[in-house]
mmCIF file of C-alpha atoms in Angstrom:
data_model
loop_
_atom_site.group_PDB
_atom_site.id
_atom_site.type_symbol
_atom_site.label_atom_id
_atom_site.label_comp_id
_atom_site.label_asym_id
_atom_site.label_seq_id
_atom_site.Cartn_x
_atom_site.Cartn_y
_atom_site.Cartn_z
ATOM 1 C CA UNK A 285 -89.383 -131.543 -15.669
ATOM 2 C CA UNK A 286 -90.651 -128.246 -16.548
ATOM 3 C CA UNK A 287 -88.902 -124.873 -15.590
ATOM 4 C CA UNK A 288 -89.262 -121.429 -16.174
ATOM 5 C CA UNK A 289 -86.739 -118.640 -16.941
ATOM 6 C CA UNK A 290 -88.615 -115.229 -15.979
ATOM 7 C CA UNK A 291 -86.376 -113.148 -18.170
ATOM 8 C CA UNK A 292 -84.691 -114.827 -21.571
ATOM 9 C CA UNK A 293 -84.311 -111.358 -23.184
ATOM 10 C CA UNK A 294 -84.652 -107.707 -21.954
ATOM 11 C CA UNK A 295 -84.552 -104.396 -23.470
ATOM 12 C CA UNK A 296 -85.339 -101.662 -21.517
ATOM 13 C CA UNK A 297 -84.462 -97.524 -21.905
ATOM 14 C CA UNK A 298 -84.943 -94.686 -19.659
ATOM 15 C CA UNK A 299 -86.472 -91.211 -20.684
ATOM 16 C CA UNK A 300 -86.337 -87.973 -18.768
ATOM 17 C CA UNK A 301 -89.711 -86.577 -18.521
ATOM 18 C CA UNK A 302 -90.521 -83.263 -20.389
ATOM 19 C CA UNK A 303 -89.367 -80.608 -17.493
ATOM 20 C CA UNK A 304 -86.385 -82.814 -16.359
ATOM 21 C CA UNK A 305 -83.489 -80.862 -17.194
ATOM 22 C CA UNK A 306 -80.697 -83.374 -16.141
ATOM 23 C CA UNK A 307 -77.527 -83.570 -18.412
ATOM 24 C CA UNK A 308 -76.376 -86.589 -20.371
ATOM 25 C CA UNK A 309 -73.381 -87.511 -18.210
ATOM 26 C CA UNK A 310 -75.341 -87.513 -14.890
ATOM 27 C CA UNK A 311 -78.127 -89.244 -16.855
ATOM 28 C CA UNK A 312 -75.905 -92.180 -17.564
ATOM 29 C CA UNK A 313 -74.352 -92.294 -13.927
ATOM 30 C CA UNK A 314 -77.938 -92.258 -12.575
ATOM 31 C CA UNK A 315 -79.033 -95.268 -14.898
ATOM 32 C CA UNK A 316 -76.050 -97.178 -14.430
ATOM 33 C CA UNK A 317 -75.865 -96.721 -10.687
ATOM 34 C CA UNK A 318 -79.319 -97.537 -10.242
ATOM 35 C CA UNK A 319 -79.059 -101.078 -12.274
ATOM 36 C CA UNK A 320 -75.871 -101.675 -10.659
ATOM 37 C CA UNK A 321 -73.835 -101.753 -13.664
ATOM 38 C CA UNK A 322 -71.367 -98.895 -12.891
ATOM 39 C CA UNK A 323 -68.611 -101.292 -12.058
ATOM 40 C CA UNK A 324 -69.035 -103.256 -15.430
ATOM 41 C CA UNK A 325 -68.582 -99.599 -17.517
ATOM 42 C CA UNK A 326 -64.648 -99.971 -17.429
ATOM 43 C CA UNK A 327 -65.350 -103.638 -18.862
ATOM 44 C CA UNK A 328 -67.510 -102.389 -21.568
ATOM 45 C CA UNK A 329 -65.939 -102.130 -25.178
ATOM 46 C CA UNK A 330 -66.923 -99.816 -28.070
ATOM 47 C CA UNK A 331 -68.666 -101.658 -30.793
ATOM 48 C CA UNK A 332 -70.184 -98.949 -33.068
ATOM 49 C CA UNK A 333 -72.019 -95.780 -33.747
ATOM 50 C CA UNK A 334 -75.195 -95.762 -35.668
ATOM 51 C CA UNK A 335 -77.419 -92.617 -37.065
ATOM 52 C CA UNK A 336 -79.296 -93.464 -33.650
ATOM 53 C CA UNK A 337 -76.891 -94.016 -30.970
ATOM 54 C CA UNK A 338 -73.361 -92.254 -30.847
ATOM 55 C CA UNK A 339 -72.032 -95.396 -28.747
ATOM 56 C CA UNK A 340 -72.840 -98.903 -28.473
ATOM 57 C CA UNK A 341 -70.772 -100.063 -25.729
ATOM 58 C CA UNK A 342 -70.672 -103.915 -25.017
ATOM 59 C CA UNK A 343 -69.462 -106.652 -22.413
ATOM 60 C CA UNK A 344 -70.546 -110.321 -22.128
ATOM 61 C CA UNK A 345 -73.639 -109.643 -24.419
ATOM 62 C CA UNK A 346 -74.752 -106.741 -22.190
ATOM 63 C CA UNK A 347 -75.155 -103.645 -24.323
ATOM 64 C CA UNK A 348 -75.432 -99.564 -23.342
ATOM 65 C CA UNK A 349 -76.906 -97.575 -26.158
ATOM 66 C CA UNK A 350 -75.895 -93.845 -25.669
ATOM 67 C CA UNK A 351 -77.801 -91.427 -28.126
ATOM 68 C CA UNK A 352 -76.434 -88.225 -29.129
ATOM 69 C CA UNK A 353 -76.426 -85.349 -26.841
ATOM 70 C CA UNK A 354 -78.906 -83.392 -28.615
ATOM 71 C CA UNK A 355 -81.619 -86.378 -28.971
ATOM 72 C CA UNK A 356 -80.978 -88.205 -25.400
ATOM 73 C CA UNK A 357 -84.014 -86.299 -24.012
ATOM 74 C CA UNK A 358 -86.198 -87.741 -26.642
ATOM 75 C CA UNK A 359 -84.370 -91.219 -27.022
ATOM 76 C CA UNK A 360 -83.302 -91.811 -23.891
ATOM 77 C CA UNK A 361 -80.574 -94.452 -22.902
ATOM 78 C CA UNK A 362 -81.392 -98.356 -23.766
ATOM 79 C CA UNK A 363 -79.960 -101.113 -21.935
ATOM 80 C CA UNK A 364 -79.914 -104.461 -24.172
ATOM 81 C CA UNK A 365 -79.638 -107.969 -22.628
ATOM 82 C CA UNK A 366 -79.233 -110.973 -24.879
ATOM 83 C CA UNK A 367 -80.397 -114.470 -23.442
ATOM 84 C CA UNK A 368 -76.524 -115.040 -22.194
ATOM 85 C CA UNK A 369 -76.549 -111.264 -21.184
ATOM 86 C CA UNK A 370 -79.313 -111.935 -18.759
ATOM 87 C CA UNK A 371 -77.690 -114.930 -17.357
ATOM 88 C CA UNK A 372 -74.515 -113.026 -16.786
ATOM 89 C CA UNK A 373 -76.383 -110.112 -15.384
ATOM 90 C CA UNK A 374 -78.010 -112.348 -12.911
ATOM 91 C CA UNK A 375 -74.831 -113.786 -11.503
ATOM 92 C CA UNK A 376 -73.176 -110.356 -11.351
ATOM 93 C CA UNK A 377 -76.147 -108.971 -9.409
ATOM 94 C CA UNK A 378 -76.084 -111.960 -6.950
ATOM 95 C CA UNK A 379 -72.362 -112.210 -6.585
ATOM 96 C CA UNK A 380 -71.479 -108.516 -6.126
ATOM 97 C CA UNK A 381 -74.685 -107.111 -4.819
ATOM 98 C CA UNK A 382 -76.474 -110.082 -3.439
ATOM 99 C CA UNK A 383 -79.588 -108.966 -5.198
ATOM 100 C CA UNK A 384 -81.881 -110.393 -7.830
ATOM 101 C CA UNK A 385 -82.863 -109.159 -11.120
ATOM 102 C CA UNK A 386 -86.582 -108.419 -10.154
ATOM 103 C CA UNK A 387 -85.054 -105.986 -7.588
ATOM 104 C CA UNK A 388 -83.150 -104.462 -10.019
ATOM 105 C CA UNK A 389 -86.109 -104.016 -12.456
ATOM 106 C CA UNK A 390 -88.015 -102.741 -9.250
ATOM 107 C CA UNK A 391 -85.313 -99.996 -8.668
ATOM 108 C CA UNK A 392 -85.609 -99.106 -12.344
ATOM 109 C CA UNK A 393 -89.267 -98.796 -12.118
ATOM 110 C CA UNK A 394 -88.509 -96.395 -9.139
ATOM 111 C CA UNK A 395 -87.035 -93.934 -11.218
ATOM 112 C CA UNK A 396 -90.353 -92.825 -12.145
ATOM 113 C CA UNK A 397 -90.418 -91.091 -8.562
ATOM 114 C CA UNK A 398 -87.381 -89.056 -9.978
ATOM 115 C CA UNK A 399 -88.894 -87.683 -13.011
ATOM 116 C CA UNK A 400 -88.261 -90.202 -15.600
ATOM 117 C CA UNK A 401 -90.148 -92.488 -17.842
ATOM 118 C CA UNK A 402 -88.943 -96.102 -17.842
ATOM 119 C CA UNK A 403 -89.770 -98.411 -21.015
ATOM 120 C CA UNK A 404 -89.256 -101.962 -21.641
ATOM 121 C CA UNK A 405 -89.762 -102.735 -25.294
ATOM 122 C CA UNK A 406 -88.823 -106.428 -25.272
ATOM 123 C CA UNK A 407 -89.235 -108.867 -22.482
ATOM 124 C CA UNK A 408 -88.849 -113.016 -23.108
ATOM 125 C CA UNK A 409 -90.174 -115.660 -20.946
ATOM 126 C CA UNK A 410 -88.522 -119.305 -21.500
ATOM 127 C CA UNK A 411 -90.190 -122.541 -20.748
ATOM 128 C CA UNK A 412 -88.190 -125.642 -20.665
ATOM 129 C CA UNK A 413 -89.131 -129.363 -20.516
ATOM 130 C CA UNK A 414 -86.323 -131.177 -20.017
ATOM 131 C CA UNK A 415 -86.714 -135.271 -19.952
ATOM 132 C CA UNK A 416 -83.874 -136.751 -17.897
ATOM 133 C CA UNK A 417 -85.421 -140.035 -16.952
ATOM 134 C CA UNK A 418 -87.387 -142.528 -18.568
ATOM 135 C CA UNK A 419 -90.311 -142.401 -16.243
ATOM 136 C CA UNK A 420 -91.198 -138.946 -16.713
ATOM 137 C CA UNK A 421 -94.219 -137.653 -18.595
ATOM 138 C CA UNK A 422 -93.577 -135.909 -21.885
ATOM 139 C CA UNK A 423 -95.952 -133.018 -22.806
ATOM 140 C CA UNK A 424 -94.448 -131.178 -25.526
ATOM 141 C CA UNK A 425 -93.721 -133.083 -28.711
ATOM 142 C CA UNK A 426 -93.094 -130.869 -31.847
ATOM 143 C CA UNK A 427 -94.370 -133.164 -34.245
ATOM 144 C CA UNK A 428 -97.520 -133.290 -32.115
ATOM 145 C CA UNK A 429 -97.768 -129.474 -31.926
ATOM 146 C CA UNK A 430 -97.056 -129.249 -35.915
ATOM 147 C CA UNK A 431 -99.909 -131.920 -36.517
ATOM 148 C CA UNK A 432 -102.444 -130.127 -34.192
ATOM 149 C CA UNK A 433 -101.613 -126.696 -35.835
ATOM 150 C CA UNK A 434 -101.988 -128.156 -39.423
ATOM 151 C CA UNK A 435 -105.320 -129.737 -38.397
ATOM 152 C CA UNK A 436 -106.726 -126.619 -37.040
ATOM 153 C CA UNK A 437 -107.216 -128.027 -33.506
ATOM 154 C CA UNK A 438 -106.420 -124.626 -32.000
ATOM 155 C CA UNK A 439 -107.920 -121.306 -30.878
ATOM 156 C CA UNK A 440 -105.464 -118.476 -31.002
ATOM 157 C CA UNK A 441 -105.416 -114.553 -30.281
ATOM 158 C CA UNK A 442 -102.619 -113.657 -32.812
ATOM 159 C CA UNK A 443 -103.955 -111.611 -35.727
ATOM 160 C CA UNK A 444 -104.422 -112.192 -39.094
ATOM 161 C CA UNK A 445 -101.226 -113.076 -40.898
ATOM 162 C CA UNK A 446 -99.631 -112.423 -44.682
ATOM 163 C CA UNK A 447 -100.622 -114.713 -47.435
ATOM 164 C CA UNK A 448 -98.736 -118.191 -47.998
ATOM 165 C CA UNK A 449 -95.204 -117.321 -48.978
ATOM 166 C CA UNK A 450 -91.906 -119.301 -49.235
ATOM 167 C CA UNK A 451 -88.205 -117.916 -49.241
ATOM 168 C CA UNK A 452 -85.139 -120.000 -49.374
ATOM 169 C CA UNK A 453 -84.825 -122.704 -47.348
ATOM 170 C CA UNK A 454 -87.581 -121.548 -44.857
ATOM 171 C CA UNK A 455 -91.476 -121.838 -45.472
ATOM 172 C CA UNK A 456 -94.301 -120.143 -43.617
ATOM 173 C CA UNK A 457 -97.863 -122.036 -43.589
ATOM 174 C CA UNK A 458 -101.064 -120.110 -42.625
ATOM 175 C CA UNK A 459 -103.673 -122.577 -40.555
ATOM 176 C CA UNK A 460 -107.085 -121.073 -41.010
ATOM 177 C CA UNK A 461 -109.253 -120.871 -37.914
ATOM 178 C CA UNK A 462 -113.025 -121.283 -37.789
ATOM 179 C CA UNK A 463 -113.665 -118.088 -39.668
ATOM 180 C CA UNK A 464 -112.389 -117.656 -43.081
ATOM 181 C CA UNK A 465 -111.127 -113.943 -42.305
ATOM 182 C CA UNK A 466 -108.972 -115.035 -39.015
ATOM 183 C CA UNK A 467 -105.467 -116.299 -39.750
ATOM 184 C CA UNK A 468 -102.627 -117.215 -37.815
ATOM 185 C CA UNK A 469 -99.003 -116.653 -39.150
ATOM 186 C CA UNK A 470 -97.023 -119.762 -38.166
ATOM 187 C CA UNK A 471 -93.793 -120.642 -39.428
ATOM 188 C CA UNK A 472 -92.560 -124.190 -39.441
ATOM 189 C CA UNK A 473 -88.673 -124.341 -39.993
ATOM 190 C CA UNK A 474 -86.205 -127.303 -39.871
ATOM 191 C CA UNK A 475 -82.235 -127.288 -39.464
ATOM 192 C CA UNK A 476 -79.867 -129.790 -39.486
ATOM 193 C CA UNK A 477 -76.295 -130.353 -37.605
ATOM 194 C CA UNK A 478 -74.395 -131.768 -40.519
ATOM 195 C CA UNK A 479 -71.742 -133.211 -38.192
ATOM 196 C CA UNK A 480 -74.544 -135.464 -36.615
ATOM 197 C CA UNK A 481 -77.441 -135.528 -38.700
ATOM 198 C CA UNK A 482 -79.552 -134.047 -35.640
ATOM 199 C CA UNK A 483 -82.431 -132.364 -36.987
ATOM 200 C CA UNK A 484 -83.809 -129.140 -35.203
ATOM 201 C CA UNK A 485 -87.514 -128.164 -35.615
ATOM 202 C CA UNK A 486 -88.735 -124.728 -34.797
ATOM 203 C CA UNK A 487 -92.592 -123.572 -34.772
ATOM 204 C CA UNK A 488 -93.398 -119.872 -34.326
ATOM 205 C CA UNK A 489 -96.561 -118.487 -33.904
ATOM 206 C CA UNK A 490 -97.267 -115.084 -34.925
ATOM 207 C CA UNK A 491 -95.428 -112.426 -37.250
ATOM 208 C CA UNK A 492 -91.844 -111.747 -36.330
ATOM 209 C CA UNK A 493 -92.799 -108.082 -35.544
ATOM 210 C CA UNK A 494 -95.682 -108.941 -33.606
ATOM 211 C CA UNK A 495 -96.287 -107.539 -29.958
ATOM 212 C CA UNK A 496 -96.414 -111.379 -28.826
ATOM 213 C CA UNK A 497 -94.855 -114.265 -30.376
ATOM 214 C CA UNK A 498 -94.837 -117.973 -29.202
ATOM 215 C CA UNK A 499 -91.847 -119.968 -30.418
ATOM 216 C CA UNK A 500 -91.423 -123.920 -30.083
ATOM 217 C CA UNK A 501 -88.040 -125.279 -30.488
ATOM 218 C CA UNK A 502 -85.730 -128.291 -30.253
ATOM 219 C CA UNK A 503 -83.301 -126.595 -27.556
ATOM 220 C CA UNK A 504 -81.147 -129.860 -26.920
ATOM 221 C CA UNK A 505 -80.465 -129.959 -30.835
ATOM 222 C CA UNK A 506 -79.563 -126.164 -30.602
ATOM 223 C CA UNK A 507 -77.267 -126.684 -27.713
ATOM 224 C CA UNK A 508 -75.692 -129.761 -29.674
ATOM 225 C CA UNK A 509 -74.734 -127.492 -32.454
ATOM 226 C CA UNK A 510 -73.092 -124.730 -30.411
ATOM 227 C CA UNK A 511 -70.981 -127.978 -29.031
ATOM 228 C CA UNK A 512 -72.518 -127.633 -25.455
ATOM 229 C CA UNK A 513 -71.951 -130.532 -23.438
ATOM 230 C CA UNK A 514 -75.079 -132.054 -22.235
ATOM 231 C CA UNK A 515 -76.186 -135.092 -19.437
ATOM 232 C CA UNK A 516 -76.280 -138.066 -21.296
ATOM 233 C CA UNK A 517 -79.726 -139.031 -19.636
ATOM 234 C CA UNK A 518 -81.282 -135.834 -21.339
ATOM 235 C CA UNK A 519 -83.373 -137.344 -23.997
ATOM 236 C CA UNK A 520 -85.626 -134.043 -24.800
ATOM 237 C CA UNK A 521 -85.355 -130.864 -24.272
ATOM 238 C CA UNK A 522 -87.816 -128.569 -25.761
ATOM 239 C CA UNK A 523 -88.419 -124.771 -25.160
ATOM 240 C CA UNK A 524 -91.496 -122.808 -25.220
ATOM 241 C CA UNK A 525 -90.419 -118.992 -25.893
ATOM 242 C CA UNK A 526 -92.718 -116.061 -25.249
ATOM 243 C CA UNK A 527 -91.346 -112.926 -27.190
ATOM 244 C CA UNK A 528 -93.150 -109.668 -25.927
ATOM 245 C CA UNK A 529 -92.521 -106.261 -27.472
ATOM 246 C CA UNK A 530 -93.736 -102.874 -27.218
ATOM 247 C CA UNK A 531 -96.819 -102.411 -24.963
ATOM 248 C CA UNK A 532 -96.991 -106.047 -24.176
ATOM 249 C CA UNK A 533 -93.381 -105.912 -22.866
ATOM 250 C CA UNK A 534 -94.324 -103.502 -20.199
ATOM 251 C CA UNK A 535 -97.526 -105.095 -19.280
ATOM 252 C CA UNK A 536 -95.336 -108.388 -18.741
ATOM 253 C CA UNK A 537 -92.252 -106.502 -16.901
ATOM 254 C CA UNK A 538 -94.935 -104.740 -14.666
ATOM 255 C CA UNK A 539 -95.978 -108.111 -13.554
ATOM 256 C CA UNK A 540 -92.601 -109.107 -13.268
ATOM 257 C CA UNK A 541 -91.826 -106.411 -10.502
ATOM 258 C CA UNK A 542 -95.412 -106.521 -8.939
ATOM 259 C CA UNK A 543 -95.569 -110.405 -8.386
ATOM 260 C CA UNK A 544 -93.446 -113.120 -6.486
ATOM 261 C CA UNK A 545 -91.284 -115.246 -9.272
ATOM 262 C CA UNK A 546 -93.604 -117.963 -8.439
ATOM 263 C CA UNK A 547 -96.971 -116.174 -9.172
ATOM 264 C CA UNK A 548 -95.172 -114.435 -11.998
ATOM 265 C CA UNK A 549 -94.632 -117.905 -13.769
ATOM 266 C CA UNK A 550 -98.223 -118.951 -12.929
ATOM 267 C CA UNK A 551 -99.231 -115.373 -14.593
ATOM 268 C CA UNK A 552 -97.159 -115.976 -17.759
ATOM 269 C CA UNK A 553 -98.565 -119.393 -18.161
ATOM 270 C CA UNK A 554 -101.994 -118.109 -18.203
ATOM 271 C CA UNK A 555 -101.085 -115.575 -20.874
ATOM 272 C CA UNK A 556 -99.589 -118.353 -22.997
ATOM 273 C CA UNK A 557 -102.710 -120.170 -22.626
ATOM 274 C CA UNK A 558 -104.716 -117.068 -23.566
ATOM 275 C CA UNK A 559 -102.571 -116.558 -26.761
ATOM 276 C CA UNK A 560 -102.595 -120.371 -27.800
ATOM 277 C CA UNK A 561 -104.834 -123.238 -26.963
ATOM 278 C CA UNK A 562 -104.683 -126.555 -28.404
ATOM 279 C CA UNK A 563 -108.199 -128.224 -28.315
ATOM 280 C CA UNK A 564 -110.059 -131.360 -28.932
ATOM 281 C CA UNK A 565 -112.572 -130.974 -31.242
ATOM 282 C CA UNK A 566 -115.448 -132.228 -29.187
ATOM 283 C CA UNK A 567 -117.735 -129.231 -29.363
ATOM 284 C CA UNK A 568 -119.688 -127.452 -32.221
ATOM 285 C CA UNK A 569 -117.739 -124.093 -31.452
ATOM 286 C CA UNK A 570 -114.265 -123.806 -31.019
ATOM 287 C CA UNK A 571 -114.049 -121.529 -28.309
ATOM 288 C CA UNK A 572 -115.843 -123.925 -26.287
ATOM 289 C CA UNK A 573 -113.750 -126.991 -27.164
ATOM 290 C CA UNK A 574 -111.605 -128.499 -24.089
ATOM 291 C CA UNK A 575 -108.038 -127.938 -23.978
ATOM 292 C CA UNK A 576 -105.383 -131.091 -24.961
ATOM 293 C CA UNK A 577 -104.774 -132.474 -21.831
ATOM 294 C CA UNK A 578 -100.779 -132.224 -22.576
ATOM 295 C CA UNK A 579 -101.014 -128.638 -23.248
ATOM 296 C CA UNK A 580 -102.829 -127.941 -19.909
ATOM 297 C CA UNK A 581 -100.336 -130.215 -18.123
ATOM 298 C CA UNK A 582 -97.238 -128.386 -19.570
ATOM 299 C CA UNK A 583 -99.130 -125.192 -18.226
ATOM 300 C CA UNK A 584 -99.569 -126.741 -14.906
ATOM 301 C CA UNK A 585 -103.282 -126.464 -15.354
ATOM 302 C CA UNK A 586 -103.260 -122.576 -15.298
ATOM 303 C CA UNK A 587 -106.181 -120.209 -15.921
ATOM 304 C CA UNK A 588 -105.999 -117.996 -18.753
ATOM 305 C CA UNK A 589 -104.728 -114.381 -17.954
ATOM 306 C CA UNK A 590 -104.443 -111.263 -20.150
ATOM 307 C CA UNK A 591 -101.888 -108.608 -20.411
ATOM 308 C CA UNK A 592 -103.039 -105.106 -18.870
ATOM 309 C CA UNK A 593 -102.391 -101.964 -20.887
ATOM 310 C CA UNK A 594 -105.059 -99.277 -20.972
ATOM 311 C CA UNK A 595 -105.095 -96.486 -23.648
ATOM 312 C CA UNK A 596 -104.676 -92.904 -21.961
ATOM 313 C CA UNK A 597 -107.630 -90.660 -22.225
ATOM 314 C CA UNK A 598 -106.724 -87.746 -24.589
ATOM 315 C CA UNK A 599 -109.186 -85.630 -26.407
ATOM 316 C CA UNK A 600 -109.271 -87.025 -30.045
ATOM 317 C CA UNK A 601 -110.049 -83.947 -31.615
ATOM 318 C CA UNK A 602 -107.359 -82.010 -30.448
ATOM 319 C CA UNK A 603 -104.659 -84.760 -31.280
ATOM 320 C CA UNK A 604 -106.334 -85.162 -34.727
ATOM 321 C CA UNK A 605 -106.009 -81.193 -35.493
ATOM 322 C CA UNK A 606 -102.217 -81.442 -34.095
ATOM 323 C CA UNK A 607 -101.716 -84.272 -36.529
ATOM 324 C CA UNK A 608 -103.394 -82.630 -39.502
ATOM 325 C CA UNK A 609 -101.007 -79.577 -39.231
ATOM 326 C CA UNK A 610 -97.985 -81.674 -38.533
ATOM 327 C CA UNK A 611 -98.142 -84.391 -40.924
ATOM 328 C CA UNK A 612 -101.349 -83.748 -43.476
ATOM 329 C CA UNK A 613 -101.179 -80.073 -44.119
ATOM 330 C CA UNK A 614 -98.355 -79.810 -46.453
ATOM 331 C CA UNK A 615 -99.646 -82.808 -48.730
ATOM 332 C CA UNK A 616 -103.420 -80.906 -48.801
ATOM 333 C CA UNK A 617 -101.650 -77.762 -49.645
ATOM 334 C CA UNK A 618 -99.658 -79.161 -52.271
ATOM 335 C CA UNK A 619 -102.827 -81.037 -53.928
ATOM 336 C CA UNK A 620 -104.632 -77.972 -53.900
ATOM 337 C CA UNK A 621 -101.835 -75.941 -55.764
ATOM 338 C CA UNK A 622 -101.861 -78.442 -58.548
ATOM 339 C CA UNK A 623 -105.472 -79.313 -58.888
ATOM 340 C CA UNK A 624 -107.738 -77.439 -56.295
ATOM 341 C CA UNK A 625 -110.639 -79.554 -57.610
ATOM 342 C CA UNK A 626 -109.085 -82.463 -55.512
ATOM 343 C CA UNK A 627 -109.630 -81.035 -52.303
ATOM 344 C CA UNK A 628 -113.398 -81.519 -53.073
ATOM 345 C CA UNK A 629 -113.507 -84.670 -53.933
ATOM 346 C CA UNK A 630 -111.136 -85.891 -51.020
ATOM 347 C CA UNK A 631 -113.882 -84.031 -48.592
ATOM 348 C CA UNK A 632 -116.962 -85.236 -50.412
ATOM 349 C CA UNK A 633 -115.378 -89.135 -50.104
ATOM 350 C CA UNK A 634 -114.655 -88.263 -46.389
ATOM 351 C CA UNK A 635 -118.126 -87.242 -45.683
ATOM 352 C CA UNK A 636 -119.607 -90.575 -47.104
ATOM 353 C CA UNK A 637 -117.564 -92.637 -44.630
ATOM 354 C CA UNK A 638 -117.977 -90.396 -41.430
ATOM 355 C CA UNK A 639 -121.041 -92.532 -40.200
ATOM 356 C CA UNK A 640 -119.185 -95.852 -40.379
ATOM 357 C CA UNK A 641 -115.902 -94.614 -38.941
ATOM 358 C CA UNK A 642 -115.646 -95.335 -35.043
ATOM 359 C CA UNK A 643 -112.484 -92.460 -35.062
ATOM 360 C CA UNK A 644 -114.468 -90.140 -36.832
ATOM 361 C CA UNK A 645 -117.297 -90.357 -34.428
ATOM 362 C CA UNK A 646 -114.825 -90.241 -31.589
ATOM 363 C CA UNK A 647 -113.422 -87.045 -33.047
ATOM 364 C CA UNK A 648 -116.663 -85.294 -33.309
ATOM 365 C CA UNK A 649 -117.842 -86.376 -29.660
ATOM 366 C CA UNK A 650 -114.446 -84.827 -28.107
ATOM 367 C CA UNK A 651 -115.116 -81.649 -30.380
ATOM 368 C CA UNK A 652 -118.632 -81.342 -28.920
ATOM 369 C CA UNK A 653 -117.347 -81.757 -25.234
ATOM 370 C CA UNK A 654 -115.120 -78.800 -25.880
ATOM 371 C CA UNK A 655 -117.502 -76.375 -27.223
ATOM 372 C CA UNK A 656 -118.741 -75.207 -23.917
ATOM 373 C CA UNK A 657 -115.559 -74.940 -21.904
ATOM 374 C CA UNK A 658 -113.966 -71.711 -20.874
ATOM 375 C CA UNK A 659 -110.689 -70.543 -22.440
ATOM 376 C CA UNK A 660 -108.973 -71.462 -19.539
ATOM 377 C CA UNK A 661 -110.036 -74.925 -19.414
ATOM 378 C CA UNK A 662 -109.944 -75.374 -23.072
ATOM 379 C CA UNK A 663 -106.321 -74.527 -22.837
ATOM 380 C CA UNK A 664 -105.891 -77.058 -19.903
ATOM 381 C CA UNK A 665 -107.245 -79.609 -22.005
ATOM 382 C CA UNK A 666 -105.096 -78.781 -25.108
ATOM 383 C CA UNK A 667 -102.233 -79.329 -22.868
ATOM 384 C CA UNK A 668 -103.191 -82.142 -21.418
ATOM 385 C CA UNK A 669 -103.970 -84.148 -24.583
ATOM 386 C CA UNK A 670 -100.881 -82.806 -26.598
ATOM 387 C CA UNK A 671 -98.258 -83.160 -23.685
ATOM 388 C CA UNK A 672 -96.167 -86.427 -23.336
ATOM 389 C CA UNK A 673 -97.122 -88.894 -20.569
ATOM 390 C CA UNK A 674 -95.080 -88.543 -17.603
ATOM 391 C CA UNK A 675 -93.075 -91.873 -16.193
ATOM 392 C CA UNK A 676 -95.798 -92.036 -13.563
ATOM 393 C CA UNK A 677 -98.925 -91.967 -16.112
ATOM 394 C CA UNK A 678 -96.903 -94.026 -18.313
ATOM 395 C CA UNK A 679 -96.350 -96.627 -15.790
ATOM 396 C CA UNK A 680 -99.760 -96.570 -14.487
ATOM 397 C CA UNK A 681 -101.265 -97.668 -18.004
ATOM 398 C CA UNK A 682 -99.836 -101.214 -17.390
ATOM 399 C CA UNK A 683 -101.614 -102.337 -14.002
ATOM 400 C CA UNK A 684 -104.994 -102.910 -13.212
ATOM 401 C CA UNK A 685 -104.394 -101.635 -9.616
ATOM 402 C CA UNK A 686 -106.598 -98.789 -8.015
ATOM 403 C CA UNK A 687 -105.378 -95.269 -7.477
ATOM 404 C CA UNK A 688 -104.432 -96.230 -3.522
ATOM 405 C CA UNK A 689 -102.887 -99.346 -4.479
ATOM 406 C CA UNK A 690 -100.937 -97.911 -7.261
ATOM 407 C CA UNK A 691 -99.602 -95.082 -5.044
ATOM 408 C CA UNK A 692 -98.932 -97.484 -2.309
ATOM 409 C CA UNK A 693 -96.984 -99.405 -5.000
ATOM 410 C CA UNK A 694 -94.763 -96.317 -5.945
ATOM 411 C CA UNK A 695 -94.000 -95.772 -2.217
ATOM 412 C CA UNK A 696 -92.601 -99.355 -1.997
ATOM 413 C CA UNK A 697 -90.563 -98.686 -5.391
ATOM 414 C CA UNK A 698 -89.265 -95.421 -3.867
ATOM 415 C CA UNK A 699 -87.689 -97.160 -0.845
ATOM 416 C CA UNK A 700 -85.431 -99.244 -3.367
ATOM 417 C CA UNK A 701 -83.453 -96.266 -4.283
ATOM 418 C CA UNK A 702 -83.731 -94.329 -1.106
#
């Protein structure tokens, strides 16, 4: 039996737009009311303060992180739900408000229409394969997955990893792809429950701080270690977990609020198939090889899908100049004060590399585009390139909808908090 948990870990934050003058107390009230958490606030207990947050409150693995008053317009307020926290929150929404997590997330995104920027920094999706009856077909076998990876029978979208390393009882193994300069960071971790000798295995694809990480592990062994009572006929429980962070988390959460739960599961299966394909070596090129039947069977024969996020169109010349003034000018000044000859050598070195630098060519092209603008148009372009994105502009980056479709989507969201 294969099931999917659409959200197994969730971290979101809300930031006021540049011209939004809401005070901190009203800001907290608005967010908690929107997420149906106001009644939970009295149950929250103060955990700690940090250099970033004045208060971190917690109840049932749900955390509210409140910044210092002078920083809240830049940082925003953060809500973090662990796996258990998401479970509790879903039950909370259902029992007290007769609503769903998807509806709560739609309400959260609807705040863009009130002058806020909603951001998702982590969104996990978990696929579980539980074998309860001897006749059920088993698709995931951790030993088979490890063997397939070690024999390089896969195609991956993960970026180049670090050199081989080992630390304590954990070891990391890099698996080369068809090209020598492409590598997949892959950790194989084994742990043992000393009370009964059960060995649990974890296979992690991608570096821990990557925007996407895929993790396979023995969920049955993990639950036994925690002392959870499991069904007697549960012979296997393997979890495939997708951890999305940063821009990728926003892209996945946007799909979560756009699609039905069934379509969202299909989409996530396609994203997983795009991230990692276990293959049969039956073609000369790995990218053309057929995918293993057990992997396609587990993913219900989904079609490959990609995460959606676009870069905002900003003038690179203007932004480069602003960066130089803010972060580089002091260093160059210090160098020139010590030995002015270094400045000349730095610029000469840069001139040698301009032709091969895509960023340099983009800066030059954007500068040429500014030359013939009127003073008014030039100032307008400066403001557009340097001003932070509004909530609506930020949300627009994570959907492939047309402008009309996106405006209709915003109208539908607005009804959630009307």
